[in-house]
GROMACS .gro file of C-alpha atoms in nm:
model
  441
    1MET     CA    1  15.779  -2.451   2.915
    2ARG     CA    2  16.089  -2.269   3.023
    3ALA     CA    3  16.073  -2.033   2.723
    4SER     CA    4  15.707  -1.958   2.784
    5GLY     CA    5  15.785  -1.879   3.146
    6LEU     CA    6  16.041  -1.623   3.036
    7ILE     CA    7  15.795  -1.473   2.788
    8ASP     CA    8  15.541  -1.432   3.070
    9GLN     CA    9  15.790  -1.215   3.257
   10ILE     CA   10  15.824  -0.961   2.975
   11PRO     CA   11  15.532  -0.739   3.092
   12ASN     CA   12  15.698  -0.710   3.434
   13LEU     CA   13  16.031  -0.585   3.296
   14SER     CA   14  16.117  -0.218   3.331
   15THR     CA   15  16.251  -0.054   3.016
   16PHE     CA   16  16.363   0.258   3.205
   17LYS     CA   17  16.691   0.313   3.384
   18LYS     CA   18  16.671   0.504   3.710
   19PHE     CA   19  16.935   0.772   3.766
   20GLY     CA   20  17.029   1.022   4.032
   21LYS     CA   21  17.325   1.251   4.090
   22ILE     CA   22  17.568   1.299   4.375
   23THR     CA   23  17.508   1.610   4.586
   24ARG     CA   24  17.751   1.563   4.875
   25VAL     CA   25  18.038   1.341   4.995
   26VAL     CA   26  18.121   1.339   5.366
   27GLY     CA   27  18.389   1.099   5.486
   28LEU     CA   28  18.279   0.750   5.381
   29MET     CA   29  17.925   0.857   5.300
   30ILE     CA   30  17.792   0.963   4.959
   31GLU     CA   31  17.460   1.148   4.934
   32SER     CA   32  17.267   1.135   4.610
   33GLN     CA   33  16.950   1.298   4.480
   34GLY     CA   34  16.787   0.974   4.361
   35PRO     CA   35  16.762   0.718   4.214
   36GLU     CA   36  16.456   0.540   4.350
   37SER     CA   37  16.593   0.243   4.545
   38SER     CA   38  16.568   0.032   4.860
   39ILE     CA   39  16.805  -0.045   5.147
   40GLY     CA   40  17.067  -0.295   5.032
   41ASP     CA   41  17.032  -0.216   4.660
   42VAL     CA   42  17.350  -0.184   4.455
   43CYS     CA   43  17.399   0.138   4.258
   44LYS     CA   44  17.652   0.222   3.986
   45ILE     CA   45  17.832   0.556   4.014
   46HIS     CA   46  17.954   0.673   3.674
   47VAL     CA   47  18.284   0.860   3.709
   48GLN     CA   48  18.468   1.044   3.435
   49SER     CA   49  18.832   1.134   3.501
   50SER     CA   50  19.114   1.256   3.281
   51LYS     CA   51  19.347   0.990   3.417
   52HIS     CA   52  19.131   0.675   3.395
   53GLY     CA   53  18.852   0.779   3.160
   54HIS     CA   54  18.504   0.643   3.229
   55GLN     CA   55  18.473   0.424   3.538
   56VAL     CA   56  18.187   0.255   3.717
   57ILE     CA   57  18.211   0.238   4.096
   58LEU     CA   58  17.967   0.014   4.280
   59ALA     CA   59  17.801   0.139   4.597
   60GLU     CA   60  17.526   0.015   4.825
   61VAL     CA   61  17.225   0.199   4.963
   62VAL     CA   62  17.269   0.205   5.343
   63GLY     CA   63  17.012   0.468   5.443
   64PHE     CA   64  16.805   0.773   5.357
   65ASN     CA   65  16.824   1.133   5.477
   66ASP     CA   66  16.496   1.310   5.397
   67GLU     CA   67  16.479   1.259   5.018
   68LEU     CA   68  16.849   1.191   4.975
   69VAL     CA   69  16.988   0.842   4.918
   70MET     CA   70  17.289   0.756   5.136
   71LEU     CA   71  17.543   0.534   4.961
   72MET     CA   72  17.853   0.351   5.080
   73PRO     CA   73  18.107   0.255   4.809
   74TYR     CA   74  18.264  -0.088   4.776
   75THR     CA   75  18.593   0.068   4.663
   76SER     CA   76  18.783   0.396   4.692
   77ILE     CA   77  18.595   0.726   4.650
   78ARG     CA   78  18.892   0.932   4.523
   79GLU     CA   79  18.754   0.981   4.172
   80ILE     CA   80  18.398   1.064   4.281
   81SER     CA   81  18.284   1.426   4.248
   82ILE     CA   82  17.967   1.631   4.282
   83GLY     CA   83  17.727   1.573   3.993
   84CYS     CA   84  17.838   1.217   3.907
   85LEU     CA   85  17.551   1.008   3.774
   86VAL     CA   86  17.417   0.734   4.002
   87GLU     CA   87  17.240   0.445   3.828
   88GLY     CA   88  17.008   0.219   4.029
   89THR     CA   89  17.018  -0.153   3.958
   90GLY     CA   90  16.712  -0.238   4.170
   91SER     CA   91  16.877  -0.550   4.317
   92PRO     CA   92  17.113  -0.636   4.605
   93LEU     CA   93  17.466  -0.770   4.569
   94GLU     CA   94  17.491  -1.107   4.394
   95VAL     CA   95  17.789  -1.339   4.347
   96LYS     CA   96  17.866  -1.635   4.123
   97VAL     CA   97  17.903  -1.975   4.293
   98GLY     CA   98  17.984  -2.328   4.182
   99PRO     CA   99  18.221  -2.624   4.234
  100GLU     CA  100  18.465  -2.460   3.990
  101LEU     CA  101  18.557  -2.210   4.265
  102ILE     CA  102  18.716  -2.477   4.487
  103GLY     CA  103  19.086  -2.402   4.528
  104LYS     CA  104  19.048  -2.032   4.444
  105VAL     CA  105  19.100  -1.713   4.648
  106LEU     CA  106  18.821  -1.459   4.597
  107ASP     CA  107  18.747  -1.103   4.702
  108SER     CA  108  18.429  -0.984   4.871
  109MET     CA  109  18.253  -0.949   4.535
  110GLY     CA  110  18.327  -1.312   4.449
  111ASN     CA  111  18.595  -1.230   4.189
  112PRO     CA  112  18.931  -1.411   4.179
  113PHE     CA  113  19.198  -1.219   4.369
  114ASP     CA  114  19.462  -1.294   4.104
  115GLY     CA  115  19.267  -1.100   3.840
  116SER     CA  116  19.170  -1.407   3.637
  117SER     CA  117  18.822  -1.458   3.494
  118LEU     CA  118  18.552  -1.655   3.671
  119PRO     CA  119  18.494  -2.006   3.536
  120ARG     CA  120  18.184  -2.074   3.327
  121GLY     CA  121  17.880  -2.257   3.454
  122LEU     CA  122  17.847  -2.075   3.785
  123VAL     CA  123  17.515  -1.997   3.955
  124THR     CA  124  17.415  -1.652   4.079
  125VAL     CA  125  17.315  -1.618   4.446
  126GLN     CA  126  17.238  -1.323   4.671
  127THR     CA  127  17.487  -1.257   4.949
  128GLU     CA  128  17.219  -1.176   5.208
  129GLN     CA  129  16.966  -1.450   5.274
  130ASP     CA  130  16.737  -1.552   5.557
  131PRO     CA  131  16.848  -1.817   5.809
  132PRO     CA  132  16.683  -2.161   5.778
  133ASN     CA  133  16.342  -2.201   5.940
  134PRO     CA  134  16.402  -2.323   6.299
  135LEU     CA  135  16.156  -2.610   6.248
  136SER     CA  136  16.343  -2.726   5.935
  137ARG     CA  137  16.678  -2.763   6.117
  138PRO     CA  138  16.749  -3.132   6.189
  139PRO     CA  139  16.904  -3.197   6.532
  140ILE     CA  140  17.282  -3.238   6.543
  141ASN     CA  141  17.367  -3.602   6.616
  142ASP     CA  142  17.697  -3.667   6.436
  143GLN     CA  143  18.048  -3.578   6.549
  144LEU     CA  144  18.279  -3.380   6.320
  145GLU     CA  145  18.647  -3.467   6.324
  146VAL     CA  146  18.870  -3.160   6.328
  147GLY     CA  147  19.201  -3.340   6.386
  148VAL     CA  148  19.295  -3.136   6.697
  149LYS     CA  149  19.314  -3.352   7.011
  150ALA     CA  150  19.213  -3.081   7.257
  151ILE     CA  151  18.893  -3.014   7.059
  152ASP     CA  152  18.803  -3.368   6.950
  153GLY     CA  153  18.870  -3.506   7.296
  154MET     CA  154  18.756  -3.239   7.541
  155LEU     CA  155  18.533  -3.010   7.330
  156THR     CA  156  18.384  -3.241   7.069
  157VAL     CA  157  18.212  -3.054   6.785
  158GLY     CA  158  17.898  -3.174   6.606
  159MET     CA  159  17.831  -3.156   6.233
  160GLY     CA  160  17.643  -2.828   6.198
  161GLN     CA  161  17.757  -2.675   6.528
  162ARG     CA  162  17.868  -2.311   6.550
  163VAL     CA  163  18.170  -2.241   6.772
  164GLY     CA  164  18.357  -1.925   6.864
  165ILE     CA  165  18.736  -1.910   6.908
  166PHE     CA  166  18.807  -1.631   7.157
  167ALA     CA  167  19.157  -1.489   7.196
  168GLY     CA  168  19.369  -1.179   7.207
  169SER     CA  169  19.611  -1.097   6.928
  170GLY     CA  170  19.906  -1.327   6.863
  171VAL     CA  171  19.784  -1.631   7.059
  172GLY     CA  172  19.750  -1.866   6.760
  173LYS     CA  173  19.400  -1.826   6.612
  174SER     CA  174  19.511  -1.842   6.250
  175THR     CA  175  19.739  -2.139   6.315
  176LEU     CA  176  19.452  -2.327   6.483
  177LEU     CA  177  19.220  -2.250   6.190
  178GLY     CA  178  19.482  -2.380   5.950
  179MET     CA  179  19.512  -2.705   6.150
  180ILE     CA  180  19.135  -2.753   6.144
  181ALA     CA  181  19.112  -2.678   5.770
  182ARG     CA  182  19.383  -2.933   5.686
  183ASN     CA  183  19.269  -3.207   5.923
  184THR     CA  184  18.889  -3.196   5.922
  185ASN     CA  185  18.679  -3.463   5.752
  186ALA     CA  186  18.428  -3.203   5.628
  187ASP     CA  187  18.355  -3.215   5.254
  188LEU     CA  188  18.463  -2.855   5.187
  189ASN     CA  189  18.620  -2.557   5.366
  190VAL     CA  190  18.500  -2.201   5.310
  191ILE     CA  191  18.744  -1.962   5.478
  192ALA     CA  192  18.674  -1.590   5.523
  193LEU     CA  193  18.971  -1.368   5.614
  194ILE     CA  194  18.810  -1.041   5.721
  195GLY     CA  195  19.016  -0.732   5.805
  196GLU     CA  196  19.348  -0.917   5.792
  197ARG     CA  197  19.678  -0.745   5.723
  198GLY     CA  198  19.767  -0.774   5.357
  199ARG     CA  199  20.080  -0.982   5.420
  200GLU     CA  200  19.888  -1.230   5.636
  201VAL     CA  201  19.658  -1.347   5.356
  202LEU     CA  202  19.931  -1.517   5.152
  203GLU     CA  203  20.104  -1.634   5.471
  204PHE     CA  204  19.785  -1.807   5.588
  205ILE     CA  205  19.727  -1.969   5.249
  206GLU     CA  206  20.083  -2.097   5.204
  207ARG     CA  207  20.192  -2.166   5.563
  208ASP     CA  208  19.881  -2.242   5.769
  209LEU     CA  209  19.646  -2.381   5.502
  210GLY     CA  210  19.901  -2.536   5.268
  211LYS     CA  211  19.854  -2.675   4.917
  212GLU     CA  212  19.655  -2.977   5.033
  213GLY     CA  213  19.423  -2.760   5.239
  214LEU     CA  214  19.367  -2.514   4.953
  215LYS     CA  215  19.265  -2.797   4.717
  216ARG     CA  216  18.951  -2.853   4.925
  217SER     CA  217  18.887  -2.490   5.021
  218ILE     CA  218  18.747  -2.162   4.891
  219VAL     CA  219  18.911  -1.856   5.049
  220ILE     CA  220  18.742  -1.514   5.061
  221ALA     CA  221  18.972  -1.230   5.166
  222ALA     CA  222  18.888  -0.869   5.258
  223THR     CA  223  19.198  -0.695   5.391
  224GLY     CA  224  19.195  -0.423   5.655
  225ASP     CA  225  19.275  -0.146   5.406
  226GLN     CA  226  18.953  -0.206   5.211
  227PRO     CA  227  18.636  -0.003   5.281
  228ALA     CA  228  18.413  -0.109   5.569
  229LEU     CA  229  18.141  -0.231   5.333
  230MET     CA  230  18.381  -0.468   5.158
  231ARG     CA  231  18.479  -0.622   5.491
  232ILE     CA  232  18.115  -0.683   5.580
  233LYS     CA  233  18.036  -0.821   5.235
  234GLY     CA  234  18.330  -1.060   5.265
  235ALA     CA  235  18.157  -1.226   5.560
  236PHE     CA  236  17.820  -1.240   5.384
  237THR     CA  237  17.971  -1.365   5.058
  238ALA     CA  238  18.154  -1.647   5.239
  239THR     CA  239  17.833  -1.746   5.418
  240ALA     CA  240  17.636  -1.743   5.090
  241ILE     CA  241  17.895  -1.969   4.925
  242ALA     CA  242  17.880  -2.210   5.220
  243GLU     CA  243  17.498  -2.210   5.198
  244TYR     CA  244  17.512  -2.297   4.827
  245PHE     CA  245  17.716  -2.611   4.894
  246ARG     CA  246  17.511  -2.704   5.202
  247ASP     CA  247  17.195  -2.694   4.992
  248ARG     CA  248  17.358  -2.947   4.760
  249GLY     CA  249  17.401  -3.197   5.041
  250LEU     CA  250  17.759  -3.128   5.149
  251ASN     CA  251  17.889  -3.096   5.504
  252VAL     CA  252  18.069  -2.762   5.485
  253MET     CA  253  18.323  -2.615   5.725
  254LEU     CA  254  18.298  -2.234   5.742
  255MET     CA  255  18.579  -2.047   5.918
  256MET     CA  256  18.569  -1.671   5.968
  257ASP     CA  257  18.865  -1.473   6.101
  258SER     CA  258  18.739  -1.257   6.252
  259VAL     CA  259  18.377  -1.171   6.334
  260THR     CA  260  18.506  -0.886   6.552
  261ARG     CA  261  18.634  -0.703   6.244
  262VAL     CA  262  18.294  -0.749   6.080
  263ALA     CA  263  18.141  -0.579   6.384
  264MET     CA  264  18.399  -0.298   6.368
  265ALA     CA  265  18.320  -0.243   5.999
  266GLN     CA  266  17.947  -0.224   6.078
  267ARG     CA  267  18.027   0.026   6.353
  268GLU     CA  268  18.202   0.247   6.095
  269ILE     CA  269  17.894   0.238   5.873
  270GLY     CA  270  17.655   0.292   6.162
  271LEU     CA  271  17.843   0.598   6.288
  272ALA     CA  272  17.865   0.738   5.933
  273THR     CA  273  17.487   0.706   5.890
  274GLY     CA  274  17.420   0.885   6.218
  275GLU     CA  275  17.354   0.599   6.459
  276PRO     CA  276  17.427   0.677   6.825
  277PRO     CA  277  17.720   0.486   6.980
  278ALA     CA  278  17.605   0.239   7.245
  279GLN     CA  279  17.830  -0.015   7.421
  280LYS     CA  280  18.198   0.087   7.390
  281GLY     CA  281  18.117   0.285   7.077
  282TYR     CA  282  17.939  -0.001   6.898
  283THR     CA  283  17.615   0.110   6.736
  284PRO     CA  284  17.281  -0.076   6.770
  285SER     CA  285  17.307  -0.208   6.412
  286VAL     CA  286  17.617  -0.408   6.513
  287PHE     CA  287  17.415  -0.616   6.757
  288ALA     CA  288  17.143  -0.658   6.494
  289ILE     CA  289  17.378  -0.780   6.220
  290LEU     CA  290  17.553  -1.045   6.435
  291PRO     CA  291  17.259  -1.286   6.479
  292ARG     CA  292  17.154  -1.223   6.118
  293LEU     CA  293  17.495  -1.344   6.004
  294LEU     CA  294  17.568  -1.618   6.257
  295GLU     CA  295  17.224  -1.782   6.248
  296ARG     CA  296  17.257  -1.857   5.876
  297THR     CA  297  17.499  -2.142   5.944
  298GLY     CA  298  17.409  -2.478   6.098
  299THR     CA  299  17.198  -2.762   5.961
  300ASN     CA  300  16.911  -2.775   5.716
  301LYS     CA  301  16.730  -3.064   5.548
  302HIS     CA  302  17.000  -3.093   5.279
  303GLY     CA  303  17.336  -3.067   5.458
  304SER     CA  304  17.523  -2.877   5.725
  305ILE     CA  305  17.757  -2.583   5.784
  306THR     CA  306  17.987  -2.629   6.082
  307ALA     CA  307  18.121  -2.282   6.164
  308PHE     CA  308  18.423  -2.157   6.355
  309TYR     CA  309  18.423  -1.780   6.420
  310THR     CA  310  18.726  -1.615   6.575
  311VAL     CA  311  18.660  -1.329   6.817
  312LEU     CA  312  18.932  -1.078   6.908
  313VAL     CA  313  18.914  -0.979   7.273
  314ASP     CA  314  19.076  -0.648   7.371
  315GLY     CA  315  19.324  -0.702   7.651
  316ASP     CA  316  19.207  -1.065   7.679
  317ASP     CA  317  18.876  -0.938   7.823
  318MET     CA  318  18.628  -1.217   7.750
  319ASN     CA  319  18.333  -1.000   7.858
  320GLU     CA  320  18.374  -0.712   7.614
  321PRO     CA  321  18.053  -0.637   7.414
  322ILE     CA  322  18.120  -0.830   7.092
  323ALA     CA  323  18.260  -1.136   7.270
  324ASP     CA  324  17.962  -1.138   7.506
  325ALA     CA  325  17.709  -1.103   7.221
  326VAL     CA  326  17.870  -1.373   7.004
  327ARG     CA  327  17.905  -1.617   7.294
  328GLY     CA  328  17.532  -1.589   7.356
  329ILE     CA  329  17.449  -1.676   6.993
  330LEU     CA  330  17.686  -1.965   6.927
  331ASP     CA  331  17.676  -2.330   7.040
  332GLY     CA  332  18.008  -2.328   7.219
  333HIS     CA  333  18.328  -2.134   7.270
  334ILE     CA  334  18.699  -2.218   7.266
  335VAL     CA  335  18.922  -1.985   7.467
  336LEU     CA  336  19.288  -1.945   7.369
  337ASP     CA  337  19.489  -1.848   7.678
  338ARG     CA  338  19.793  -1.620   7.651
  339THR     CA  339  19.938  -1.772   7.971
  340LEU     CA  340  19.938  -2.118   7.811
  341ALA     CA  341  20.092  -1.978   7.493
  342ASN     CA  342  20.369  -1.816   7.698
  343LYS     CA  343  20.438  -2.158   7.852
  344GLY     CA  344  20.481  -2.304   7.503
  345GLN     CA  345  20.156  -2.505   7.502
  346TYR     CA  346  20.009  -2.508   7.151
  347PRO     CA  347  19.732  -2.496   7.064
  348ALA     CA  348  19.686  -2.274   7.371
  349ILE     CA  349  19.330  -2.395   7.441
  350ASN     CA  350  19.214  -2.343   7.798
  351VAL     CA  351  18.977  -2.639   7.831
  352LEU     CA  352  18.853  -2.516   8.170
  353LYS     CA  353  18.719  -2.192   8.020
  354SER     CA  354  18.593  -2.356   7.699
  355VAL     CA  355  18.273  -2.548   7.640
  356SER     CA  356  18.094  -2.739   7.365
  357ARG     CA  357  17.722  -2.726   7.433
  358LEU     CA  358  17.657  -3.036   7.222
  359MET     CA  359  17.935  -3.266   7.338
  360ASN     CA  360  17.717  -3.457   7.587
  361HIS     CA  361  17.456  -3.522   7.316
  362ILE     CA  362  17.686  -3.641   7.036
  363SER     CA  363  17.956  -3.835   7.230
  364ASP     CA  364  17.915  -4.175   7.393
  365ASP     CA  365  17.903  -4.205   7.771
  366GLU     CA  366  18.256  -4.345   7.806
  367HIS     CA  367  18.403  -4.053   7.612
  368VAL     CA  368  18.206  -3.793   7.813
  369LYS     CA  369  18.300  -3.960   8.143
  370ALA     CA  370  18.670  -3.967   8.052
  371ALA     CA  371  18.670  -3.601   7.945
  372SER     CA  372  18.489  -3.499   8.266
  373ARG     CA  373  18.740  -3.684   8.482
  374LEU     CA  374  19.041  -3.521   8.314
  375ARG     CA  375  18.874  -3.181   8.332
  376GLU     CA  376  18.816  -3.233   8.706
  377LEU     CA  377  19.180  -3.335   8.764
  378TYR     CA  378  19.305  -3.040   8.558
  379TYR     CA  379  19.084  -2.800   8.753
  380THR     CA  380  19.206  -2.940   9.087
  381TYR     CA  381  19.567  -2.886   8.980
  382SER     CA  382  19.510  -2.534   8.843
  383LYS     CA  383  19.331  -2.431   9.164
  384SER     CA  384  19.632  -2.538   9.373
  385GLU     CA  385  19.905  -2.452   9.122
  386ASP     CA  386  20.036  -2.146   9.305
  387LEU     CA  387  20.073  -2.339   9.633
  388ILE     CA  388  20.245  -2.625   9.450
  389ASN     CA  389  20.489  -2.394   9.268
  390ILE     CA  390  20.606  -2.212   9.582
  391GLY     CA  391  20.642  -2.539   9.774
  392ALA     CA  392  20.365  -2.460  10.023
  393TYR     CA  393  20.178  -2.781   9.950
  394LYS     CA  394  20.297  -3.102  10.116
  395ARG     CA  395  20.223  -3.432   9.945
  396GLY     CA  396  19.976  -3.645  10.136
  397THR     CA  397  19.770  -3.349  10.256
  398SER     CA  398  19.499  -3.408   9.994
  399LYS     CA  399  19.443  -3.726   9.797
  400GLU     CA  400  19.273  -3.529   9.514
  401ILE     CA  401  19.561  -3.283   9.478
  402ASP     CA  402  19.819  -3.563   9.488
  403GLU     CA  403  19.637  -3.739   9.207
  404ALA     CA  404  19.607  -3.413   9.009
  405ILE     CA  405  19.983  -3.353   9.043
  406GLN     CA  406  20.045  -3.703   8.908
  407TYR     CA  407  19.815  -3.654   8.610
  408GLU     CA  408  19.896  -3.291   8.520
  409PRO     CA  409  20.200  -3.351   8.294
  410LEU     CA  410  20.014  -3.629   8.111
  411ILE     CA  411  19.706  -3.413   8.058
  412THR     CA  412  19.919  -3.122   7.936
  413ASN     CA  413  20.102  -3.354   7.697
  414PHE     CA  414  19.765  -3.481   7.568
  415LEU     CA  415  19.646  -3.124   7.500
  416LYS     CA  416  19.968  -3.029   7.315
  417GLN     CA  417  19.992  -3.094   6.942
  418SER     CA  418  20.227  -2.989   6.665
  419TYR     CA  419  20.053  -2.775   6.405
  420LYS     CA  420  20.164  -3.025   6.137
  421ALA     CA  421  20.031  -3.331   6.321
  422LYS     CA  422  19.694  -3.490   6.242
  423VAL     CA  423  19.526  -3.721   6.492
  424THR     CA  424  19.202  -3.900   6.409
  425LEU     CA  425  18.897  -3.867   6.630
  426GLU     CA  426  18.907  -4.239   6.709
  427ASP     CA  427  19.273  -4.227   6.821
  428THR     CA  428  19.205  -3.915   7.029
  429VAL     CA  429  18.911  -4.073   7.212
  430ASN     CA  430  19.104  -4.398   7.275
  431GLU     CA  431  19.399  -4.203   7.416
  432LEU     CA  432  19.167  -3.994   7.632
  433ILE     CA  433  18.989  -4.300   7.777
  434ALA     CA  434  19.319  -4.481   7.842
  435LEU     CA  435  19.452  -4.174   8.021
  436SER     CA  436  19.146  -4.143   8.243
  437ASN     CA  437  19.158  -4.516   8.330
  438GLY     CA  438  19.497  -4.502   8.498
  439GLY     CA  439  19.735  -4.346   8.253
  440GLY     CA  440  19.870  -4.126   8.530
  441LYS     CA  441  19.953  -4.405   8.770
   0.00000   0.00000   0.00000
């Protein structure tokens, strides 16, 4: 039956190759007269140079200008010249996926970063796919253990929830992601490092992720020196790999550092194709691509993708355009506070500015009540901290503030955690409940 099905497809096959030729190159953009193609199709640019001989450079159709095809290359354009042949493939970017990739570091095209060959037996999937039908998404009812007390206790995450980690540079995003990747009870980690400095990729893998973390992870890296299209494809490739394993019944942890650099890459492409800059220079296509990417994660009828997306905030401004747009799409946000980091509190999670929108639905009443009580005490202390520090507050003036002063060092100690330490969800909740029931007395 399978053979007959293939035979039936023969009349639909095209025996002609479609070609065009390059007419102009401006900055990152390549204009070609033909071939016939659609937005998102991959084209092969045939380059002949005296130094490297014949080469094939892959590019993607990103727009049209009158009858010209506008292409963006996946790699460098140094060898490309006027008149180079452009061959249309008629299909979008596809990558190879399978369990054999676990433990490997890949590039945005799904190829091993160390130059080795892909294993056999992999399945081909498209990098860009539609999000699950909203009516086919099961509700999130189960907690996911991430092994970080501040998150498990105060910002409990559900299996299939999507959470943003918001922070300025150098506040500990990568370290927190490494802790989650090592400590989580998810079946598999898919980690996308988008726009990172080249030296940070190996540092993250060896220092933050570690050998044990890598054994249950697939890492996709697109460094900051690579073309904008490669940075965007790194995010879509990682999401497609996570979707493949979710559809096979696994509970996948997807971590992307950072979605801001995906947005910046899309801004580069948008400006190159002639889009008008909108909010802070970001083009309209940036705000169209974000929900298309972020909505693909979550639950479906087979499994789940729990996603953590880091968001870089310029000058620690939590209301800048990308942070504001991402916060409105996701199911919660974790704010890393530079003030806490300067005090030596790691992870520097500001629980008063952070929220998990599903915690009340997936945690039992005792856990939620304990977390609410500690949050209230912590807020009371932070509101009066300046008066306390300068000695303007006298004990006995307010019963609530006196109690908050008593609890504050214990709450801070609870929120602190060594990046090498792993604490189970059960132990975290028990410690939290004990603390709220008189641990500060």
